[in-house]
Amino acid sequence: MHKKEELRAPVSQKPHVVEKPENIDTIGGTVTLELNEKKVTVPLGTTILDACKENNIHIPTLCHHEDLCVAGVCRLCVVEVEGMRTLQASCAYPITSPIKVHTSTPMVRQARKHIIDLLISEHYGECYSCFRNNNCELQSLAKEYGVDHYNFGHIEKPRYEVDKSSYSVIRDMDKCVLCKRCVRTCIDLQEVGVLEAVGRGDQTRISTFLDKPLADVVCINCGQCINRCPTGALRANDPRDEIWEAIDDPKKHVIIQTAPSPRAAIGEEFGQEPGLSYTKEMTTALRRIGFDKVFDTNFTADLTIMEEGTELILRLYKALVEKDNSVKVPQFTSCSPGWVKYLEHFYPEYIDNLSSAKSPQQMFGALIKTYYAEKNGINPEDIVSVALMPCSAKKFECNRPEMHDSGFKDVDYGLTTRELAQMIKEAGIFLPEMPKSNFDNPFGEASGAGLIFGATGGVMEAAIRTVYELITGKNVEDFFENMNVTPVRGFEGVKYAELPITEVGPVPDILKPLVPNWDWVKGATLKVAVVHGTANAKKVMEDIKAGGKFSECHFIEFMACPGGCLGGGGQPIPTNKEIRAKRAQAIYNEDESLTLRKSHMNENVLRLYEEFLPEGPCSHKSHKLLHTHYTERGKYIA
Amino acid sequence: MTTNKQKREGAVIFSEYERGSAIKKALSMGRDDILFELRESKLKGRGGAGFPTSTKWMLVAAAKAEEKYLICNADEGEPGTFKDRVLLLEYPELVFDAMVVGGYTLGAKHGVVYLRGEYEYMKKSLEDYLEAMRKDNLLGNNILGKEGFNFDISIFLGSGAYVCGEETALIESMEGQRGEARNKPPYPVNTGFMGMPTAVNNVETLAAVSHIVVKSGAWFKQHGTDKSTGSKLLSISGDCKKPGVYELPWGTKISELLELVGAENTKAVQVGGASGICLSRSEFDRTLAYEDAATGGSIMIFNENRDMLKVLKNFMEFFVEESCGQCTPCRIGNVKLLEGIEMIERGEYTFSYIKKLKDLGNTMKVASKCGLGQSSPNSFISILDNFSDEIFNNVNGGSHA
């Protein structure tokens, strides 16, 4: 019989894919159907739902999500197909013959209304006490279908305990509509597999392995499930109350660092089109909310490049020149806490491949309560350090026990884009109309290289801009037009690039203590890969395990979330490919508009080294503050 | 529980049959000839849905794939059926020979019996039987000397979910997944077990195939009606003197059946199990046939002393528990129907709400993902319609309260 590995049918079932012909103009490449009595021609295998979208016919959906495989379980998208005894789920019906479809018959309308009534009857909770109020798909459906009373009753008592065990993701199963988007996100999109339906019939619920709390299973905290949940069943662990309290406490010095991705997406929370950056409006809003200082995480992204880039050079030198077998290559990036935890659970044997450099968030945290506190004469105890992140896993990361290198909790709170938008609204501010202002110094100036960390490929591009210049002594523009390292850009799940180093220059001062010369890289080819989404990470890791092409790489960027940070679990809901592409464009546009676009040219970073880390990158002190270690977690948690 | 001994043998399935004869005959025929005989016979699936067996086999036979599978659906889970048990225990040759014939006709190398979890006790004897077939070269490589024809049968034990009798849920279950129906299309004949073309046939369907191959399609269709050829094994239970497995030609009237089994003062007959329909006395002249009262084999007889609301409640409790829970209409709809029954029991209902629930039942019939939710409202609607006097008057008399 067939081997299981070849045809793994995930629990959520792969969709039936009718292979579309390469050229739809060939005979049989298209099919003409009747859609509400109108003849339309679509490529063979198009679903009825997609055919309807193409033809501006609205079909309500709930379990459908374009990032995910088909489930066909909510049944809201049912339509009549002539000749079929029952209604057909349009999301799951590939058109292969000239069918006749009716999308709004009495039977169809009645069925949809019934389904909404049934879902609402089991949905506990009141809209006004839900964070998804006004951004809830169930609520929208109820409005769309004019639900004005509970036709089949309404559940009055909660049935489940809210699981608040995780630093990142909170599960409130009373709001769950069993669309299984979270299950499909976890199993198919991310290939983590923490969530699954258990029980049967009316006892069906989404649960974890052995019903354990989320903190005790292999959840990587990526929060992709939150972004795809149609209701408020999944949400991030929200620190707004604590942050307001700190802001309102005059004794506290509350600073916020802001990651590159939130600024490219936060406008969406204020009804703006995706793809517009509100960086400077956001800094003003943050000050008006009451943050004492507003810093740019891109600064420590630049610092990360210095540390991680140096680490890469050192690793390669030790491995290739000194033939030190204890040094692991390829080096993996470590900025994405979801990816880090994924590796700790699923590939713990590769922990030594992870860059020991902390993520920009945690570098920032360590510097705020040391360098910044010293420089400004503030007692680090009085500093409350908040990190605005596009990410739910950052909440976990700042709570990792090892993240106390400043002597205090380096970062006190991780705040998501959604949560900040909420705070801005609570402060009575309409973000898009804010006057513009700059970040505060000394961490206010950052390069475009730090900024593009937000998109998949960004860390790699930033590293290449720096490493190329440090090694060749030439401008990166000489190799890549307009500094855009296009081979590592784009949304392809796994990108691979070979970058030949044809010439070398003198070793720059900052690296002189570490390498004597560049002769050993001359003529070499730097092999790099960029991976986003842990399902893709799994592919690459399995390839590395098998000694394939990726095991020959020198440096691999991994991001847990599809699209990179801009698609993070703390970003505005909804998300889809188009939205993520627009956010990426916003980030790249902003990068191009800057004059400073290379991390090693950031003078504030260089000053930091001069003043605070005089021994340079990867030195003893930088190791103490800016580097970290990881935990072998494994798949089995006692 | 009725024992296997209580049975009435009819002229088709229980007619004489020599072990291995269908295989011998089939191997001397072309694949097309076998498919032709099947089409001639007009045999339809005996599990309940009544899909033409020849069409199913033709689709799998015509499919091009590196592997194909033939699955015998022995997940006999419909409340009130036990006829497959009799076939498997007493006439395994009919079932297994047909599977070998199927393997030959479809080009499949593997046959799987999906055996109901509760039938675990017969696994050993079935495996012994298969082993004996291997010894006689009725299974294995180059079967009966037919060069290149290799086929074997394994037994897969189900885990007790009713929904796994639905063919795509059955396949999911075999693949190690939760027993949940798949989206259709694609159908298993195209994308079945492990994504390969798969024929899923009921035990009784296969038993009929063995006879058709040996005795011809023309012989088979002499029995039954024009649209429902052959005979049907019926599992008779309930208020009658002689419950058991009966082979009767399609077209038999309910009243004839009741007489045969010694049922007296019958008030209702549930045809087709919990998912079937409930007939009242005025409909006893209806016939058992795909075109009239269709059944996968379950016939439950209720006499005058039975409380039809309790009968209905029992069915609905079954569906609430056995719904796989994936699709909205079935998962929540069945709960609402059951709650409606409880309201009637308590006497706290309005006719407008009952009407609303019947409408909901009609939505479930068309909008549910699989046959479970599509048929579970049948008994709700038919019992409330056919026994409204009893149910609603009783309530007024307070007997349910």
mmCIF file of C-alpha atoms in Angstrom, chain B residues 119-328:
data_model
loop_
_atom_site.group_PDB
_atom_site.id
_atom_site.type_symbol
_atom_site.label_atom_id
_atom_site.label_comp_id
_atom_site.label_asym_id
_atom_site.label_seq_id
_atom_site.Cartn_x
_atom_site.Cartn_y
_atom_site.Cartn_z
ATOM 1 C CA TYR B 119 -17.546 -7.040 15.144
ATOM 2 C CA GLU B 120 -14.036 -7.534 16.412
ATOM 3 C CA TYR B 121 -15.060 -10.982 17.613
ATOM 4 C CA MET B 122 -15.351 -12.200 14.040
ATOM 5 C CA LYS B 123 -11.983 -10.847 12.925
ATOM 6 C CA LYS B 124 -10.139 -14.041 13.773
ATOM 7 C CA SER B 125 -12.490 -16.301 11.876
ATOM 8 C CA LEU B 126 -12.438 -13.991 8.869
ATOM 9 C CA GLU B 127 -8.685 -13.924 8.901
ATOM 10 C CA ASP B 128 -8.606 -17.713 9.101
ATOM 11 C CA TYR B 129 -10.933 -17.802 6.150
ATOM 12 C CA LEU B 130 -8.665 -15.471 4.165
ATOM 13 C CA GLU B 131 -5.692 -17.631 5.060
ATOM 14 C CA ALA B 132 -7.492 -20.666 3.678
ATOM 15 C CA MET B 133 -8.192 -18.731 0.487
ATOM 16 C CA ARG B 134 -4.495 -17.940 0.201
ATOM 17 C CA LYS B 135 -3.689 -21.623 0.572
ATOM 18 C CA ASP B 136 -6.059 -22.430 -2.246
ATOM 19 C CA ASN B 137 -4.587 -19.664 -4.359
ATOM 20 C CA LEU B 138 -7.870 -17.772 -4.309
ATOM 21 C CA LEU B 139 -5.828 -14.881 -2.944
ATOM 22 C CA GLY B 140 -2.217 -13.959 -3.395
ATOM 23 C CA ASN B 141 -0.099 -13.915 -6.527
ATOM 24 C CA ASN B 142 -1.180 -15.257 -9.890
ATOM 25 C CA ILE B 143 -4.571 -16.214 -8.533
ATOM 26 C CA LEU B 144 -5.821 -19.547 -9.904
ATOM 27 C CA GLY B 145 -2.953 -19.491 -12.330
ATOM 28 C CA LYS B 146 -3.928 -16.181 -13.875
ATOM 29 C CA GLU B 147 -0.538 -14.753 -14.695
ATOM 30 C CA GLY B 148 -0.028 -11.289 -13.214
ATOM 31 C CA PHE B 149 -3.259 -11.154 -11.268
ATOM 32 C CA ASN B 150 -2.246 -10.465 -7.694
ATOM 33 C CA PHE B 151 -4.764 -9.533 -5.070
ATOM 34 C CA ASP B 152 -5.009 -9.762 -1.331
ATOM 35 C CA ILE B 153 -7.478 -8.768 1.320
ATOM 36 C CA SER B 154 -6.801 -7.284 4.735
ATOM 37 C CA ILE B 155 -9.139 -6.446 7.557
ATOM 38 C CA PHE B 156 -9.267 -2.981 9.093
ATOM 39 C CA LEU B 157 -11.097 -2.608 12.347
ATOM 40 C CA GLY B 158 -13.219 0.504 12.766
ATOM 41 C CA SER B 159 -13.379 2.364 16.038
ATOM 42 C CA GLY B 160 -17.077 2.593 16.583
ATOM 43 C CA ALA B 161 -18.194 5.814 14.952
ATOM 44 C CA TYR B 162 -21.463 5.609 13.063
ATOM 45 C CA VAL B 163 -20.339 8.226 10.562
ATOM 46 C CA CYS B 164 -17.527 5.971 9.392
ATOM 47 C CA GLY B 165 -20.081 3.989 7.459
ATOM 48 C CA GLU B 166 -20.150 6.997 5.121
ATOM 49 C CA GLU B 167 -17.602 6.055 2.522
ATOM 50 C CA THR B 168 -15.377 9.122 2.671
ATOM 51 C CA ALA B 169 -15.382 9.178 6.462
ATOM 52 C CA LEU B 170 -14.518 5.498 6.295
ATOM 53 C CA ILE B 171 -11.545 6.297 4.097
ATOM 54 C CA GLU B 172 -10.423 9.109 6.404
ATOM 55 C CA SER B 173 -10.630 6.680 9.287
ATOM 56 C CA MET B 174 -8.543 4.133 7.372
ATOM 57 C CA GLU B 175 -5.944 6.812 6.744
ATOM 58 C CA GLY B 176 -5.684 7.333 10.473
ATOM 59 C CA GLN B 177 -7.623 10.581 10.580
ATOM 60 C CA ARG B 178 -10.724 11.641 12.443
ATOM 61 C CA GLY B 179 -13.784 9.987 10.978
ATOM 62 C CA GLU B 180 -15.199 12.912 9.041
ATOM 63 C CA ALA B 181 -16.806 12.990 5.630
ATOM 64 C CA ARG B 182 -14.809 14.648 2.878
ATOM 65 C CA ASN B 183 -15.958 17.224 0.427
ATOM 66 C CA LYS B 184 -17.483 15.697 -2.677
ATOM 67 C CA PRO B 185 -16.556 15.998 -5.487
ATOM 68 C CA PRO B 186 -14.083 14.402 -5.742
ATOM 69 C CA TYR B 187 -15.668 11.025 -5.170
ATOM 70 C CA PRO B 188 -13.693 8.019 -3.973
ATOM 71 C CA VAL B 189 -13.874 6.444 -7.434
ATOM 72 C CA ASN B 190 -11.524 9.218 -8.434
ATOM 73 C CA THR B 191 -9.733 10.264 -5.231
ATOM 74 C CA GLY B 192 -10.258 7.684 -2.546
ATOM 75 C CA PHE B 193 -8.017 5.857 -0.105
ATOM 76 C CA MET B 194 -4.600 7.535 -0.120
ATOM 77 C CA GLY B 195 -5.822 9.677 -2.982
ATOM 78 C CA MET B 196 -6.214 6.674 -5.265
ATOM 79 C CA PRO B 197 -9.307 5.479 -7.135
ATOM 80 C CA THR B 198 -11.308 3.418 -4.712
ATOM 81 C CA ALA B 199 -14.526 1.447 -4.889
ATOM 82 C CA VAL B 200 -16.358 1.198 -1.587
ATOM 83 C CA ASN B 201 -19.055 -1.477 -1.654
ATOM 84 C CA ASN B 202 -21.437 -2.747 0.961
ATOM 85 C CA VAL B 203 -21.071 -6.358 2.111
ATOM 86 C CA GLU B 204 -24.405 -7.329 0.595
ATOM 87 C CA THR B 205 -23.644 -5.635 -2.717
ATOM 88 C CA LEU B 206 -20.520 -7.734 -3.007
ATOM 89 C CA ALA B 207 -22.436 -10.889 -2.124
ATOM 90 C CA ALA B 208 -24.805 -10.127 -4.987
ATOM 91 C CA VAL B 209 -21.877 -9.628 -7.357
ATOM 92 C CA SER B 210 -20.670 -13.176 -6.762
ATOM 93 C CA HIS B 211 -24.037 -14.562 -7.797
ATOM 94 C CA ILE B 212 -24.310 -12.271 -10.807
ATOM 95 C CA VAL B 213 -20.913 -13.306 -12.114
ATOM 96 C CA VAL B 214 -21.806 -16.970 -11.821
ATOM 97 C CA LYS B 215 -25.455 -16.838 -12.832
ATOM 98 C CA SER B 216 -25.596 -13.746 -15.095
ATOM 99 C CA GLY B 217 -27.167 -10.357 -14.834
ATOM 100 C CA ALA B 218 -30.248 -11.526 -16.680
ATOM 101 C CA TRP B 219 -30.862 -14.122 -13.986
ATOM 102 C CA PHE B 220 -30.451 -11.520 -11.267
ATOM 103 C CA LYS B 221 -32.912 -9.052 -12.664
ATOM 104 C CA GLN B 222 -35.640 -11.656 -12.905
ATOM 105 C CA HIS B 223 -36.037 -10.983 -9.237
ATOM 106 C CA GLY B 224 -37.410 -7.801 -7.724
ATOM 107 C CA THR B 225 -38.919 -4.904 -9.638
ATOM 108 C CA ASP B 226 -37.828 -3.166 -12.782
ATOM 109 C CA LYS B 227 -36.006 -0.408 -10.966
ATOM 110 C CA SER B 228 -35.003 -2.476 -7.951
ATOM 111 C CA THR B 229 -33.625 -5.731 -9.200
ATOM 112 C CA GLY B 230 -32.724 -8.744 -7.110
ATOM 113 C CA SER B 231 -33.560 -9.227 -3.502
ATOM 114 C CA LYS B 232 -32.869 -7.443 -0.253
ATOM 115 C CA LEU B 233 -31.667 -8.763 3.029
ATOM 116 C CA LEU B 234 -33.755 -7.211 5.731
ATOM 117 C CA SER B 235 -32.889 -7.013 9.382
ATOM 118 C CA ILE B 236 -36.233 -7.292 11.111
ATOM 119 C CA SER B 237 -36.478 -6.210 14.709
ATOM 120 C CA GLY B 238 -39.029 -4.857 17.112
ATOM 121 C CA ASP B 239 -42.530 -5.985 17.918
ATOM 122 C CA CYS B 240 -42.916 -9.233 16.003
ATOM 123 C CA LYS B 241 -42.793 -12.917 16.721
ATOM 124 C CA LYS B 242 -40.048 -13.828 14.280
ATOM 125 C CA PRO B 243 -37.362 -11.186 14.109
ATOM 126 C CA GLY B 244 -34.243 -11.965 12.126
ATOM 127 C CA VAL B 245 -32.655 -11.663 8.727
ATOM 128 C CA TYR B 246 -35.026 -12.116 5.803
ATOM 129 C CA GLU B 247 -34.218 -12.240 2.171
ATOM 130 C CA LEU B 248 -37.181 -10.889 0.254
ATOM 131 C CA PRO B 249 -37.508 -9.735 -3.313
ATOM 132 C CA TRP B 250 -37.643 -5.983 -3.812
ATOM 133 C CA GLY B 251 -41.227 -4.931 -4.265
ATOM 134 C CA THR B 252 -42.527 -6.721 -1.198
ATOM 135 C CA LYS B 253 -45.292 -4.775 0.510
ATOM 136 C CA ILE B 254 -44.841 -3.676 4.095
ATOM 137 C CA SER B 255 -48.078 -5.451 4.974
ATOM 138 C CA GLU B 256 -46.806 -8.713 3.476
ATOM 139 C CA LEU B 257 -43.634 -8.369 5.426
ATOM 140 C CA LEU B 258 -45.494 -7.771 8.669
ATOM 141 C CA GLU B 259 -47.517 -10.891 8.163
ATOM 142 C CA LEU B 260 -44.449 -12.930 7.408
ATOM 143 C CA VAL B 261 -42.658 -11.903 10.578
ATOM 144 C CA GLY B 262 -45.668 -12.320 12.784
ATOM 145 C CA ALA B 263 -46.205 -8.688 13.688
ATOM 146 C CA GLU B 264 -49.532 -7.832 15.263
ATOM 147 C CA ASN B 265 -51.208 -4.546 16.081
ATOM 148 C CA THR B 266 -48.417 -2.740 14.303
ATOM 149 C CA LYS B 267 -48.586 1.007 14.588
ATOM 150 C CA ALA B 268 -45.442 2.043 12.828
ATOM 151 C CA VAL B 269 -42.647 0.666 10.733
ATOM 152 C CA GLN B 270 -39.313 2.438 10.618
ATOM 153 C CA VAL B 271 -37.811 1.683 7.226
ATOM 154 C CA GLY B 272 -34.094 2.299 6.764
ATOM 155 C CA GLY B 273 -33.014 2.618 10.362
ATOM 156 C CA ALA B 274 -32.739 5.780 12.391
ATOM 157 C CA SER B 275 -31.925 7.744 9.268
ATOM 158 C CA GLY B 276 -34.884 6.284 7.394
ATOM 159 C CA ILE B 277 -38.556 7.152 7.412
ATOM 160 C CA CYS B 278 -41.316 6.079 9.722
ATOM 161 C CA LEU B 279 -44.459 4.732 8.071
ATOM 162 C CA SER B 280 -47.842 4.685 9.742
ATOM 163 C CA ARG B 281 -50.591 2.143 9.188
ATOM 164 C CA SER B 282 -52.063 4.032 6.238
ATOM 165 C CA GLU B 283 -48.818 3.525 4.338
ATOM 166 C CA PHE B 284 -48.395 -0.209 4.890
ATOM 167 C CA ASP B 285 -49.305 -0.944 1.316
ATOM 168 C CA ARG B 286 -46.134 0.757 0.191
ATOM 169 C CA THR B 287 -43.441 -1.474 -1.191
ATOM 170 C CA LEU B 288 -39.835 -1.931 -0.275
ATOM 171 C CA ALA B 289 -37.990 -0.631 -3.309
ATOM 172 C CA TYR B 290 -35.555 2.105 -4.236
ATOM 173 C CA GLU B 291 -38.435 3.844 -6.012
ATOM 174 C CA ASP B 292 -40.758 3.636 -3.010
ATOM 175 C CA ALA B 293 -39.657 2.891 0.543
ATOM 176 C CA ALA B 294 -35.921 2.385 0.214
ATOM 177 C CA THR B 295 -33.887 0.729 2.908
ATOM 178 C CA GLY B 296 -30.372 -0.407 3.557
ATOM 179 C CA GLY B 297 -31.934 -3.302 5.400
ATOM 180 C CA SER B 298 -33.159 -2.051 8.738
ATOM 181 C CA ILE B 299 -36.838 -2.591 9.489
ATOM 182 C CA MET B 300 -38.066 -1.769 12.975
ATOM 183 C CA ILE B 301 -41.585 -2.635 13.943
ATOM 184 C CA PHE B 302 -43.511 -0.774 16.628
ATOM 185 C CA ASN B 303 -46.852 -1.949 17.956
ATOM 186 C CA GLU B 304 -49.633 0.026 19.538
ATOM 187 C CA ASN B 305 -48.027 0.106 22.944
ATOM 188 C CA ARG B 306 -45.063 2.119 21.799
ATOM 189 C CA ASP B 307 -44.689 5.807 22.449
ATOM 190 C CA MET B 308 -43.616 7.294 19.136
ATOM 191 C CA LEU B 309 -42.181 10.416 20.725
ATOM 192 C CA LYS B 310 -39.878 8.218 22.787
ATOM 193 C CA VAL B 311 -38.931 6.333 19.640
ATOM 194 C CA LEU B 312 -38.119 9.614 17.951
ATOM 195 C CA LYS B 313 -36.208 10.897 20.948
ATOM 196 C CA ASN B 314 -34.116 7.774 20.956
ATOM 197 C CA PHE B 315 -33.211 8.327 17.299
ATOM 198 C CA MET B 316 -32.370 11.978 17.794
ATOM 199 C CA GLU B 317 -30.204 11.260 20.808
ATOM 200 C CA PHE B 318 -28.345 8.845 18.607
ATOM 201 C CA PHE B 319 -27.722 11.488 15.942
ATOM 202 C CA VAL B 320 -26.676 14.163 18.403
ATOM 203 C CA GLU B 321 -24.037 11.785 19.670
ATOM 204 C CA GLU B 322 -23.003 10.328 16.339
ATOM 205 C CA SER B 323 -22.761 13.519 14.304
ATOM 206 C CA CYS B 324 -19.076 13.903 13.592
ATOM 207 C CA GLY B 325 -19.396 17.553 14.540
ATOM 208 C CA GLN B 326 -17.684 19.145 11.581
ATOM 209 C CA CYS B 327 -20.541 20.818 9.734
ATOM 210 C CA THR B 328 -22.876 23.326 11.288
#
